N, CA, C and O atoms as a GROMACS GRO file, in nm:
protein
  500
    1GLN      N    1  -1.484   2.511  -2.995
    1GLN     CA    2  -1.503   2.458  -2.860
    1GLN      C    3  -1.398   2.351  -2.833
    1GLN      O    4  -1.388   2.251  -2.904
    2VAL      N    5  -1.319   2.374  -2.728
    2VAL     CA    6  -1.213   2.279  -2.692
    2VAL      C    7  -1.275   2.156  -2.628
    2VAL      O    8  -1.363   2.165  -2.543
    3GLN      N    9  -1.227   2.040  -2.670
    3GLN     CA   10  -1.274   1.915  -2.613
    3GLN      C   11  -1.157   1.820  -2.592
    3GLN      O   12  -1.075   1.802  -2.681
    4LEU      N   13  -1.152   1.761  -2.474
    4LEU     CA   14  -1.049   1.662  -2.440
    4LEU      C   15  -1.120   1.537  -2.391
    4LEU      O   16  -1.203   1.544  -2.301
    5VAL      N   17  -1.088   1.423  -2.451
    5VAL     CA   18  -1.155   1.299  -2.415
    5VAL      C   19  -1.050   1.193  -2.385
    5VAL      O   20  -0.972   1.154  -2.473
    6GLU      N   21  -1.048   1.146  -2.259
    6GLU     CA   22  -0.952   1.044  -2.218
    6GLU      C   23  -1.009   0.904  -2.238
    6GLU      O   24  -1.131   0.883  -2.238
    7SER      N   25  -0.919   0.809  -2.254
    7SER     CA   26  -0.957   0.668  -2.260
    7SER      C   27  -0.836   0.585  -2.220
    7SER      O   28  -0.725   0.636  -2.210
    8GLY      N   29  -0.859   0.456  -2.196
    8GLY     CA   30  -0.749   0.365  -2.170
    8GLY      C   31  -0.730   0.323  -2.026
    8GLY      O   32  -0.644   0.241  -1.997
    9GLY      N   33  -0.810   0.379  -1.936
    9GLY     CA   34  -0.797   0.339  -1.797
    9GLY      C   35  -0.846   0.197  -1.775
    9GLY      O   36  -0.904   0.136  -1.865
   10GLY      N   37  -0.821   0.144  -1.656
   10GLY     CA   38  -0.865   0.010  -1.624
   10GLY      C   39  -0.804  -0.038  -1.495
   10GLY      O   40  -0.750   0.040  -1.417
   11SER      N   41  -0.815  -0.169  -1.473
   11SER     CA   42  -0.762  -0.231  -1.352
   11SER      C   43  -0.649  -0.326  -1.389
   11SER      O   44  -0.663  -0.409  -1.478
   12VAL      N   45  -0.537  -0.312  -1.319
   12VAL     CA   46  -0.422  -0.399  -1.343
   12VAL      C   47  -0.360  -0.435  -1.209
   12VAL      O   48  -0.386  -0.370  -1.108
   13GLN      N   49  -0.277  -0.538  -1.211
   13GLN     CA   50  -0.202  -0.573  -1.091
   13GLN      C   51  -0.072  -0.493  -1.087
   13GLN      O   52  -0.023  -0.445  -1.189
   14ALA      N   53  -0.018  -0.481  -0.969
   14ALA     CA   54   0.109  -0.410  -0.951
   14ALA      C   55   0.214  -0.470  -1.043
   14ALA      O   56   0.226  -0.592  -1.057
   15GLY      N   57   0.292  -0.381  -1.104
   15GLY     CA   58   0.392  -0.424  -1.201
   15GLY      C   59   0.344  -0.423  -1.344
   15GLY      O   60   0.424  -0.435  -1.437
   16GLY      N   61   0.214  -0.408  -1.362
   16GLY     CA   62   0.156  -0.407  -1.496
   16GLY      C   63   0.167  -0.273  -1.564
   16GLY      O   64   0.225  -0.178  -1.512
   17SER      N   65   0.108  -0.266  -1.684
   17SER     CA   66   0.117  -0.145  -1.766
   17SER      C   67  -0.021  -0.108  -1.820
   17SER      O   68  -0.108  -0.193  -1.840
   18LEU      N   69  -0.038   0.021  -1.844
   18LEU     CA   70  -0.155   0.075  -1.912
   18LEU      C   71  -0.110   0.192  -1.999
   18LEU      O   72  -0.010   0.257  -1.969
   19ARG      N   73  -0.184   0.217  -2.106
   19ARG     CA   74  -0.158   0.336  -2.186
   19ARG      C   75  -0.287   0.418  -2.194
   19ARG      O   76  -0.390   0.371  -2.242
   20LEU      N   77  -0.278   0.540  -2.146
   20LEU     CA   78  -0.390   0.634  -2.153
   20LEU      C   79  -0.379   0.717  -2.280
   20LEU      O   80  -0.269   0.750  -2.326
   21SER      N   81  -0.494   0.751  -2.334
   21SER     CA   82  -0.500   0.838  -2.452
   21SER      C   83  -0.589   0.957  -2.423
   21SER      O   84  -0.684   0.949  -2.345
   22CYS      N   85  -0.558   1.068  -2.488
   22CYS     CA   86  -0.640   1.188  -2.478
   22CYS      C   87  -0.657   1.243  -2.619
   22CYS      O   88  -0.560   1.286  -2.682
   23ALA      N   89  -0.780   1.242  -2.667
   23ALA     CA   90  -0.810   1.296  -2.799
   23ALA      C   91  -0.851   1.441  -2.784
   23ALA      O   92  -0.944   1.474  -2.711
   24ALA      N   93  -0.778   1.528  -2.854
   24ALA     CA   94  -0.800   1.672  -2.841
   24ALA      C   95  -0.861   1.728  -2.969
   24ALA      O   96  -0.827   1.687  -3.079
   25SER      N   97  -0.952   1.824  -2.951
   25SER     CA   98  -1.012   1.888  -3.067
   25SER      C   99  -1.055   2.030  -3.030
   25SER      O  100  -1.073   2.062  -2.913
   26GLY      N  101  -1.070   2.114  -3.132
   26GLY     CA  102  -1.124   2.247  -3.110
   26GLY      C  103  -1.022   2.358  -3.096
   26GLY      O  104  -1.060   2.472  -3.073
   27TYR      N  105  -0.893   2.328  -3.110
   27TYR     CA  106  -0.793   2.432  -3.103
   27TYR      C  107  -0.665   2.388  -3.172
   27TYR      O  108  -0.652   2.274  -3.217
   28ALA      N  109  -0.570   2.483  -3.179
   28ALA     CA  110  -0.442   2.454  -3.244
   28ALA      C  111  -0.356   2.373  -3.150
   28ALA      O  112  -0.270   2.428  -3.080
   29TYR      N  113  -0.378   2.244  -3.147
   29TYR     CA  114  -0.312   2.154  -3.052
   29TYR      C  115  -0.162   2.171  -3.049
   29TYR      O  116  -0.103   2.160  -2.941
   30SER      N  117  -0.098   2.197  -3.159
   30SER     CA  118   0.048   2.199  -3.164
   30SER      C  119   0.107   2.315  -3.086
   30SER      O  120   0.229   2.321  -3.069
   31MET      N  121   0.024   2.406  -3.037
   31MET     CA  122   0.075   2.523  -2.968
   31MET      C  123   0.048   2.520  -2.818
   31MET      O  124   0.064   2.622  -2.751
   32TYR      N  125   0.010   2.409  -2.764
   32TYR     CA  126  -0.037   2.405  -2.626
   32TYR      C  127   0.049   2.319  -2.535
   32TYR      O  128   0.122   2.231  -2.579
   33CYS      N  129   0.036   2.349  -2.407
   33CYS     CA  130   0.092   2.265  -2.302
   33CYS      C  131  -0.015   2.163  -2.267
   33CYS      O  132  -0.125   2.199  -2.223
   34MET      N  133   0.017   2.037  -2.287
   34MET     CA  134  -0.077   1.930  -2.258
   34MET      C  135  -0.026   1.851  -2.138
   34MET      O  136   0.089   1.808  -2.135
   35GLY      N  137  -0.112   1.832  -2.041
   35GLY     CA  138  -0.069   1.766  -1.919
   35GLY      C  139  -0.160   1.652  -1.877
   35GLY      O  140  -0.277   1.646  -1.913
   36TRP      N  141  -0.102   1.562  -1.801
   36TRP     CA  142  -0.177   1.456  -1.733
   36TRP      C  143  -0.173   1.483  -1.584
   36TRP      O  144  -0.068   1.510  -1.526
   37PHE      N  145  -0.289   1.476  -1.522
   37PHE     CA  146  -0.304   1.493  -1.378
   37PHE      C  147  -0.375   1.370  -1.323
   37PHE      O  148  -0.438   1.294  -1.396
   38ARG      N  149  -0.365   1.353  -1.192
   38ARG     CA  150  -0.440   1.245  -1.128
   38ARG      C  151  -0.488   1.291  -0.992
   38ARG      O  152  -0.430   1.379  -0.928
   39GLN      N  153  -0.598   1.228  -0.949
   39GLN     CA  154  -0.654   1.260  -0.819
   39GLN      C  155  -0.709   1.134  -0.756
   39GLN      O  156  -0.798   1.068  -0.811
   40ALA      N  157  -0.654   1.100  -0.642
   40ALA     CA  158  -0.700   0.986  -0.565
   40ALA      C  159  -0.802   1.034  -0.462
   40ALA      O  160  -0.800   1.152  -0.425
   41PRO      N  161  -0.890   0.947  -0.415
   41PRO     CA  162  -0.991   0.988  -0.318
   41PRO      C  163  -0.927   1.050  -0.194
   41PRO      O  164  -0.835   0.993  -0.135
   42GLY      N  165  -0.977   1.166  -0.156
   42GLY     CA  166  -0.927   1.233  -0.037
   42GLY      C  167  -0.796   1.307  -0.055
   42GLY      O  168  -0.742   1.362   0.041
   43LYS      N  169  -0.744   1.309  -0.178
   43LYS     CA  170  -0.617   1.377  -0.203
   43LYS      C  171  -0.635   1.487  -0.307
   43LYS      O  172  -0.732   1.489  -0.382
   44GLU      N  173  -0.538   1.579  -0.308
   44GLU     CA  174  -0.542   1.688  -0.406
   44GLU      C  175  -0.501   1.636  -0.544
   44GLU      O  176  -0.430   1.535  -0.557
   45ARG      N  177  -0.547   1.707  -0.645
   45ARG     CA  178  -0.507   1.673  -0.781
   45ARG      C  179  -0.359   1.705  -0.799
   45ARG      O  180  -0.314   1.812  -0.758
   46GLU      N  181  -0.285   1.614  -0.858
   46GLU     CA  182  -0.142   1.634  -0.875
   46GLU      C  183  -0.100   1.616  -1.021
   46GLU      O  184  -0.157   1.536  -1.095
   47GLY      N  185   0.000   1.693  -1.059
   47GLY     CA  186   0.054   1.682  -1.193
   47GLY      C  187   0.137   1.557  -1.207
   47GLY      O  188   0.219   1.526  -1.121
   48VAL      N  189   0.117   1.486  -1.317
   48VAL     CA  190   0.191   1.363  -1.344
   48VAL      C  191   0.298   1.388  -1.450
   48VAL      O  192   0.415   1.352  -1.431
   49ALA      N  193   0.258   1.450  -1.560
   49ALA     CA  194   0.352   1.477  -1.669
   49ALA      C  195   0.291   1.581  -1.760
   49ALA      O  196   0.170   1.600  -1.763
   50ALA      N  197   0.376   1.649  -1.835
   50ALA     CA  198   0.328   1.748  -1.931
   50ALA      C  199   0.424   1.756  -2.048
   50ALA      O  200   0.542   1.723  -2.036
   51ILE      N  201   0.370   1.800  -2.161
   51ILE     CA  202   0.451   1.819  -2.281
   51ILE      C  203   0.411   1.950  -2.347
   51ILE      O  204   0.292   1.977  -2.365
   52TYR      N  205   0.512   2.030  -2.382
   52TYR     CA  206   0.485   2.154  -2.453
   52TYR      C  207   0.495   2.120  -2.601
   52TYR      O  208   0.604   2.110  -2.657
   53THR      N  209   0.380   2.104  -2.663
   53THR     CA  210   0.379   2.046  -2.796
   53THR      C  211   0.443   2.138  -2.899
   53THR      O  212   0.484   2.091  -3.005
   54GLY      N  213   0.452   2.268  -2.870
   54GLY     CA  214   0.515   2.358  -2.965
   54GLY      C  215   0.666   2.345  -2.968
   54GLY      O  216   0.730   2.380  -3.068
   55ARG      N  217   0.725   2.295  -2.859
   55ARG     CA  218   0.871   2.288  -2.850
   55ARG      C  219   0.922   2.149  -2.814
   55ARG      O  220   1.041   2.121  -2.830
   56GLY      N  221   0.835   2.063  -2.767
   56GLY     CA  222   0.879   1.930  -2.731
   56GLY      C  223   0.931   1.917  -2.590
   56GLY      O  224   0.978   1.810  -2.552
   57ASN      N  225   0.924   2.023  -2.509
   57ASN     CA  226   0.967   2.014  -2.370
   57ASN      C  227   0.876   1.917  -2.295
   57ASN      O  228   0.754   1.918  -2.312
   58ILE      N  229   0.938   1.833  -2.212
   58ILE     CA  230   0.864   1.731  -2.138
   58ILE      C  231   0.898   1.743  -1.990
   58ILE      O  232   1.012   1.768  -1.952
   59TYR      N  233   0.796   1.724  -1.907
   59TYR     CA  234   0.810   1.736  -1.763
   59TYR      C  235   0.745   1.614  -1.697
   59TYR      O  236   0.644   1.563  -1.744
   60TYR      N  237   0.805   1.569  -1.586
   60TYR     CA  238   0.750   1.458  -1.509
   60TYR      C  239   0.755   1.488  -1.361
   60TYR      O  240   0.845   1.557  -1.313
   61ALA      N  241   0.658   1.436  -1.288
   61ALA     CA  242   0.665   1.434  -1.143
   61ALA      C  243   0.769   1.333  -1.101
   61ALA      O  244   0.788   1.231  -1.168
   62ASP      N  245   0.836   1.360  -0.990
   62ASP     CA  246   0.941   1.269  -0.943
   62ASP      C  247   0.886   1.129  -0.918
   62ASP      O  248   0.956   1.030  -0.937
   63SER      N  249   0.761   1.120  -0.876
   63SER     CA  250   0.702   0.992  -0.840
   63SER      C  251   0.682   0.899  -0.960
   63SER      O  252   0.661   0.779  -0.941
   64VAL      N  253   0.688   0.952  -1.082
   64VAL     CA  254   0.663   0.869  -1.199
   64VAL      C  255   0.781   0.863  -1.294
   64VAL      O  256   0.778   0.790  -1.393
   65LYS      N  257   0.886   0.939  -1.266
   65LYS     CA  258   1.003   0.939  -1.356
   65LYS      C  259   1.059   0.798  -1.370
   65LYS      O  260   1.075   0.725  -1.272
   66GLY      N  261   1.090   0.761  -1.494
   66GLY     CA  262   1.143   0.629  -1.522
   66GLY      C  263   1.037   0.522  -1.539
   66GLY      O  264   1.068   0.411  -1.582
   67ARG      N  265   0.912   0.553  -1.506
   67ARG     CA  266   0.803   0.455  -1.519
   67ARG      C  267   0.699   0.500  -1.621
   67ARG      O  268   0.645   0.417  -1.695
   68PHE      N  269   0.671   0.629  -1.627
   68PHE     CA  270   0.569   0.684  -1.716
   68PHE      C  271   0.636   0.760  -1.830
   68PHE      O  272   0.743   0.819  -1.813
   69THR      N  273   0.572   0.758  -1.947
   69THR     CA  274   0.621   0.832  -2.063
   69THR      C  275   0.505   0.905  -2.129
   69THR      O  276   0.404   0.844  -2.165
   70ILE      N  277   0.519   1.036  -2.144
   70ILE     CA  278   0.418   1.116  -2.213
   70ILE      C  279   0.464   1.136  -2.357
   70ILE      O  280   0.583   1.154  -2.384
   71SER      N  281   0.368   1.134  -2.450
   71SER     CA  282   0.405   1.150  -2.590
   71SER      C  283   0.284   1.201  -2.669
   71SER      O  284   0.170   1.197  -2.622
   72GLN      N  285   0.313   1.248  -2.791
   72GLN     CA  286   0.209   1.292  -2.883
   72GLN      C  287   0.191   1.185  -2.990
   72GLN      O  288   0.284   1.111  -3.023
   73GLY      N  289   0.069   1.179  -3.044
   73GLY     CA  290   0.046   1.095  -3.159
   73GLY      C  291   0.099   1.160  -3.285
   73GLY      O  292   0.128   1.279  -3.287
   74ASN      N  293   0.113   1.082  -3.391
   74ASN     CA  294   0.164   1.134  -3.517
   74ASN      C  295   0.075   1.245  -3.573
   74ASN      O  296   0.125   1.338  -3.637
   75ALA      N  297  -0.052   1.237  -3.551
   75ALA     CA  298  -0.145   1.338  -3.600
   75ALA      C  299  -0.148   1.461  -3.512
   75ALA      O  300  -0.219   1.557  -3.543
   76LYS      N  301  -0.071   1.461  -3.402
   76LYS     CA  302  -0.057   1.575  -3.311
   76LYS      C  303  -0.185   1.612  -3.239
   76LYS      O  304  -0.186   1.709  -3.163
   77ASN      N  305  -0.294   1.538  -3.258
   77ASN     CA  306  -0.414   1.571  -3.184
   77ASN      C  307  -0.448   1.466  -3.080
   77ASN      O  308  -0.560   1.462  -3.029
   78THR      N  309  -0.350   1.382  -3.048
   78THR     CA  310  -0.368   1.280  -2.946
   78THR      C  311  -0.248   1.283  -2.852
   78THR      O  312  -0.133   1.292  -2.894
   79LEU      N  313  -0.279   1.275  -2.725
   79LEU     CA  314  -0.177   1.272  -2.620
   79LEU      C  315  -0.182   1.136  -2.554
   79LEU      O  316  -0.290   1.081  -2.531
   80TYR      N  317  -0.066   1.080  -2.523
   80TYR     CA  318  -0.059   0.949  -2.461
   80TYR      C  319   0.016   0.956  -2.328
   80TYR      O  320   0.100   1.044  -2.307
   81LEU      N  321  -0.015   0.863  -2.241
   81LEU     CA  322   0.063   0.842  -2.120
   81LEU      C  323   0.083   0.692  -2.105
   81LEU      O  324  -0.008   0.618  -2.069
   82GLN      N  325   0.204   0.648  -2.134
   82GLN     CA  326   0.239   0.508  -2.116
   82GLN      C  327   0.285   0.489  -1.972
   82GLN      O  328   0.379   0.553  -1.927
   83MET      N  329   0.217   0.401  -1.901
   83MET     CA  330   0.244   0.379  -1.759
   83MET      C  331   0.292   0.236  -1.740
   83MET      O  332   0.218   0.140  -1.762
   84ASN      N  333   0.417   0.222  -1.697
   84ASN     CA  334   0.476   0.092  -1.672
   84ASN      C  335   0.509   0.076  -1.524
   84ASN      O  336   0.511   0.174  -1.449
   85SER      N  337   0.534  -0.046  -1.483
   85SER     CA  338   0.570  -0.075  -1.343
   85SER      C  339   0.472  -0.007  -1.248
   85SER      O  340   0.513   0.059  -1.152
   86LEU      N  341   0.346  -0.023  -1.274
   86LEU     CA  342   0.244   0.045  -1.193
   86LEU      C  343   0.244  -0.005  -1.050
   86LEU      O  344   0.269  -0.122  -1.022
   87LYS      N  345   0.214   0.088  -0.960
   87LYS     CA  346   0.211   0.061  -0.817
   87LYS      C  347   0.071   0.090  -0.764
   87LYS      O  348  -0.002   0.168  -0.825
   88PRO      N  349   0.033   0.030  -0.652
   88PRO     CA  350  -0.099   0.061  -0.595
   88PRO      C  351  -0.119   0.210  -0.570
   88PRO      O  352  -0.231   0.260  -0.580
   89GLU      N  353  -0.012   0.281  -0.537
   89GLU     CA  354  -0.025   0.425  -0.512
   89GLU      C  355  -0.049   0.507  -0.638
   89GLU      O  356  -0.074   0.627  -0.630
   90ASP      N  357  -0.043   0.443  -0.755
   90ASP     CA  358  -0.079   0.511  -0.879
   90ASP      C  359  -0.230   0.510  -0.903
   90ASP      O  360  -0.278   0.573  -0.996
   91THR      N  361  -0.303   0.440  -0.818
   91THR     CA  362  -0.448   0.434  -0.832
   91THR      C  363  -0.510   0.573  -0.816
   91THR      O  364  -0.488   0.640  -0.716
   92ALA      N  365  -0.586   0.615  -0.916
   92ALA     CA  366  -0.645   0.749  -0.915
   92ALA      C  367  -0.730   0.767  -1.041
   92ALA      O  368  -0.728   0.684  -1.132
   93MET      N  369  -0.804   0.876  -1.043
   93MET     CA  370  -0.868   0.921  -1.166
   93MET      C  371  -0.764   1.005  -1.239
   93MET      O  372  -0.705   1.096  -1.181
   94TYR      N  373  -0.742   0.976  -1.366
   94TYR     CA  374  -0.644   1.047  -1.446
   94TYR      C  375  -0.714   1.140  -1.544
   94TYR      O  376  -0.810   1.102  -1.611
   95TYR      N  377  -0.663   1.263  -1.550
   95TYR     CA  378  -0.723   1.366  -1.634
   95TYR      C  379  -0.621   1.422  -1.733
   95TYR      O  380  -0.503   1.435  -1.702
   96CYS      N  381  -0.670   1.454  -1.851
   96CYS     CA  382  -0.594   1.526  -1.950
   96CYS      C  383  -0.634   1.674  -1.939
   96CYS      O  384  -0.751   1.706  -1.916
   97ALA      N  385  -0.536   1.764  -1.956
   97ALA     CA  386  -0.564   1.906  -1.943
   97ALA      C  387  -0.476   1.985  -2.039
   97ALA      O  388  -0.373   1.936  -2.086
   98ALA      N  389  -0.519   2.109  -2.068
   98ALA     CA  390  -0.443   2.192  -2.162
   98ALA      C  391  -0.441   2.337  -2.117
   98ALA      O  392  -0.535   2.388  -2.056
   99LYS      N  393  -0.330   2.402  -2.150
   99LYS     CA  394  -0.320   2.547  -2.130
   99LYS      C  395  -0.225   2.600  -2.237
   99LYS      O  396  -0.174   2.524  -2.319
  100ASN      N  397  -0.201   2.732  -2.236
  100ASN     CA  398  -0.130   2.793  -2.347
  100ASN      C  399   0.018   2.760  -2.355
  100ASN      O  400   0.072   2.746  -2.465
  101TRP      N  401   0.086   2.746  -2.239
  101TRP     CA  402   0.229   2.720  -2.246
  101TRP      C  403   0.276   2.645  -2.123
  101TRP      O  404   0.210   2.645  -2.020
  102CYS      N  405   0.392   2.582  -2.136
  102CYS     CA  406   0.452   2.505  -2.028
  102CYS      C  407   0.575   2.574  -1.975
  102CYS      O  408   0.649   2.640  -2.049
  103GLY      N  409   0.597   2.558  -1.847
  103GLY     CA  410   0.720   2.606  -1.785
  103GLY      C  411   0.739   2.532  -1.655
  103GLY      O  412   0.687   2.421  -1.636
  104SER      N  413   0.813   2.593  -1.564
  104SER     CA  414   0.838   2.528  -1.436
  104SER      C  415   0.711   2.511  -1.354
  104SER      O  416   0.709   2.436  -1.257
  105ASN      N  417   0.605   2.578  -1.394
  105ASN     CA  418   0.476   2.568  -1.324
  105ASN      C  419   0.383   2.468  -1.387
  105ASN      O  420   0.262   2.474  -1.365
  106TRP      N  421   0.434   2.376  -1.466
  106TRP     CA  422   0.351   2.283  -1.543
  106TRP      C  423   0.259   2.202  -1.453
  106TRP      O  424   0.155   2.156  -1.500
  107TYR      N  425   0.293   2.183  -1.328
  107TYR     CA  426   0.220   2.093  -1.239
  107TYR      C  427   0.102   2.161  -1.168
  107TYR      O  428   0.027   2.094  -1.097
  108ARG      N  429   0.086   2.290  -1.187
  108ARG     CA  430  -0.018   2.364  -1.116
  108ARG      C  431  -0.151   2.348  -1.189
  108ARG      O  432  -0.172   2.408  -1.294
  109SER      N  433  -0.240   2.270  -1.133
  109SER     CA  434  -0.365   2.236  -1.201
  109SER      C  435  -0.455   2.358  -1.221
  109SER      O  436  -0.530   2.364  -1.318
  110ASN      N  437  -0.448   2.456  -1.130
  110ASN     CA  438  -0.538   2.571  -1.142
  110ASN      C  439  -0.501   2.663  -1.258
  110ASN      O  440  -0.574   2.758  -1.288
  111GLU      N  441  -0.388   2.636  -1.324
  111GLU     CA  442  -0.350   2.719  -1.439
  111GLU      C  443  -0.395   2.659  -1.572
  111GLU      O  444  -0.374   2.719  -1.677
  112TYR      N  445  -0.455   2.542  -1.568
  112TYR     CA  446  -0.501   2.477  -1.690
  112TYR      C  447  -0.645   2.519  -1.719
  112TYR      O  448  -0.729   2.523  -1.629
  113ASN      N  449  -0.672   2.549  -1.845
  113ASN     CA  450  -0.803   2.602  -1.883
  113ASN      C  451  -0.902   2.493  -1.920
  113ASN      O  452  -1.022   2.505  -1.893
  114ASP      N  453  -0.853   2.388  -1.980
  114ASP     CA  454  -0.942   2.287  -2.036
  114ASP      C  455  -0.910   2.150  -1.976
  114ASP      O  456  -0.794   2.115  -1.956
  115TRP      N  457  -1.016   2.074  -1.949
  115TRP     CA  458  -1.003   1.944  -1.885
  115TRP      C  459  -1.090   1.840  -1.951
  115TRP      O  460  -1.198   1.871  -2.002
  116GLY      N  461  -1.042   1.716  -1.950
  116GLY     CA  462  -1.125   1.605  -1.990
  116GLY      C  463  -1.208   1.554  -1.872
  116GLY      O  464  -1.201   1.609  -1.762
  117GLN      N  465  -1.286   1.449  -1.898
  117GLN     CA  466  -1.376   1.398  -1.795
  117GLN      C  467  -1.308   1.298  -1.702
  117GLN      O  468  -1.362   1.265  -1.597
  118GLY      N  469  -1.191   1.250  -1.740
  118GLY     CA  470  -1.116   1.159  -1.656
  118GLY      C  471  -1.135   1.013  -1.691
  118GLY      O  472  -1.238   0.974  -1.746
  119THR      N  473  -1.034   0.933  -1.658
  119THR     CA  474  -1.042   0.788  -1.677
  119THR      C  475  -0.977   0.723  -1.554
  119THR      O  476  -0.870   0.765  -1.510
  120GLN      N  477  -1.043   0.621  -1.501
  120GLN     CA  478  -1.000   0.560  -1.375
  120GLN      C  479  -0.890   0.457  -1.398
  120GLN      O  480  -0.898   0.373  -1.488
  121VAL      N  481  -0.788   0.466  -1.314
  121VAL     CA  482  -0.680   0.366  -1.313
  121VAL      C  483  -0.676   0.305  -1.173
  121VAL      O  484  -0.664   0.376  -1.074
  122THR      N  485  -0.686   0.173  -1.167
  122THR     CA  486  -0.682   0.102  -1.039
  122THR      C  487  -0.573  -0.004  -1.045
  122THR      O  488  -0.573  -0.090  -1.133
  123VAL      N  489  -0.481   0.003  -0.949
  123VAL     CA  490  -0.369  -0.091  -0.943
  123VAL      C  491  -0.381  -0.170  -0.813
  123VAL      O  492  -0.380  -0.113  -0.704
  124SER      N  493  -0.391  -0.300  -0.825
  124SER     CA  494  -0.406  -0.386  -0.707
  124SER      C  495  -0.273  -0.451  -0.672
  124SER      O  496  -0.190  -0.478  -0.759
  125SER      N  497  -0.254  -0.476  -0.544
  125SER     CA  498  -0.128  -0.534  -0.497
  125SER      C  499  -0.132  -0.686  -0.503
  125SER      O  500  -0.034  -0.751  -0.467
   0.00000   0.00000   0.00000
């Protein structure tokens, strides 16, 4: 049974930093596309970043390039999202998700099979 559990959300002021974690279990983590998504109230879920753990390919949304960094833990069963220079528009529920492979469609949430419960990030101005 696949399980994804996020942690690390919280409230920070603009310009601050947070690191989100996603603990993965129940499958061969090293072979999957692992992504971070976010959803703000009244908005669609959007892809933030993804990593193809089998090859190391990394993808970012334009809105977070240069500020956010996605990475794997040494044990390969943990996914991280380091978020720096946070802005109020980054406020959202952040989700970890997984699917079989990554490509140019990494940002399409409906193609991901497994999801965590989400962790809230709030950035105040």
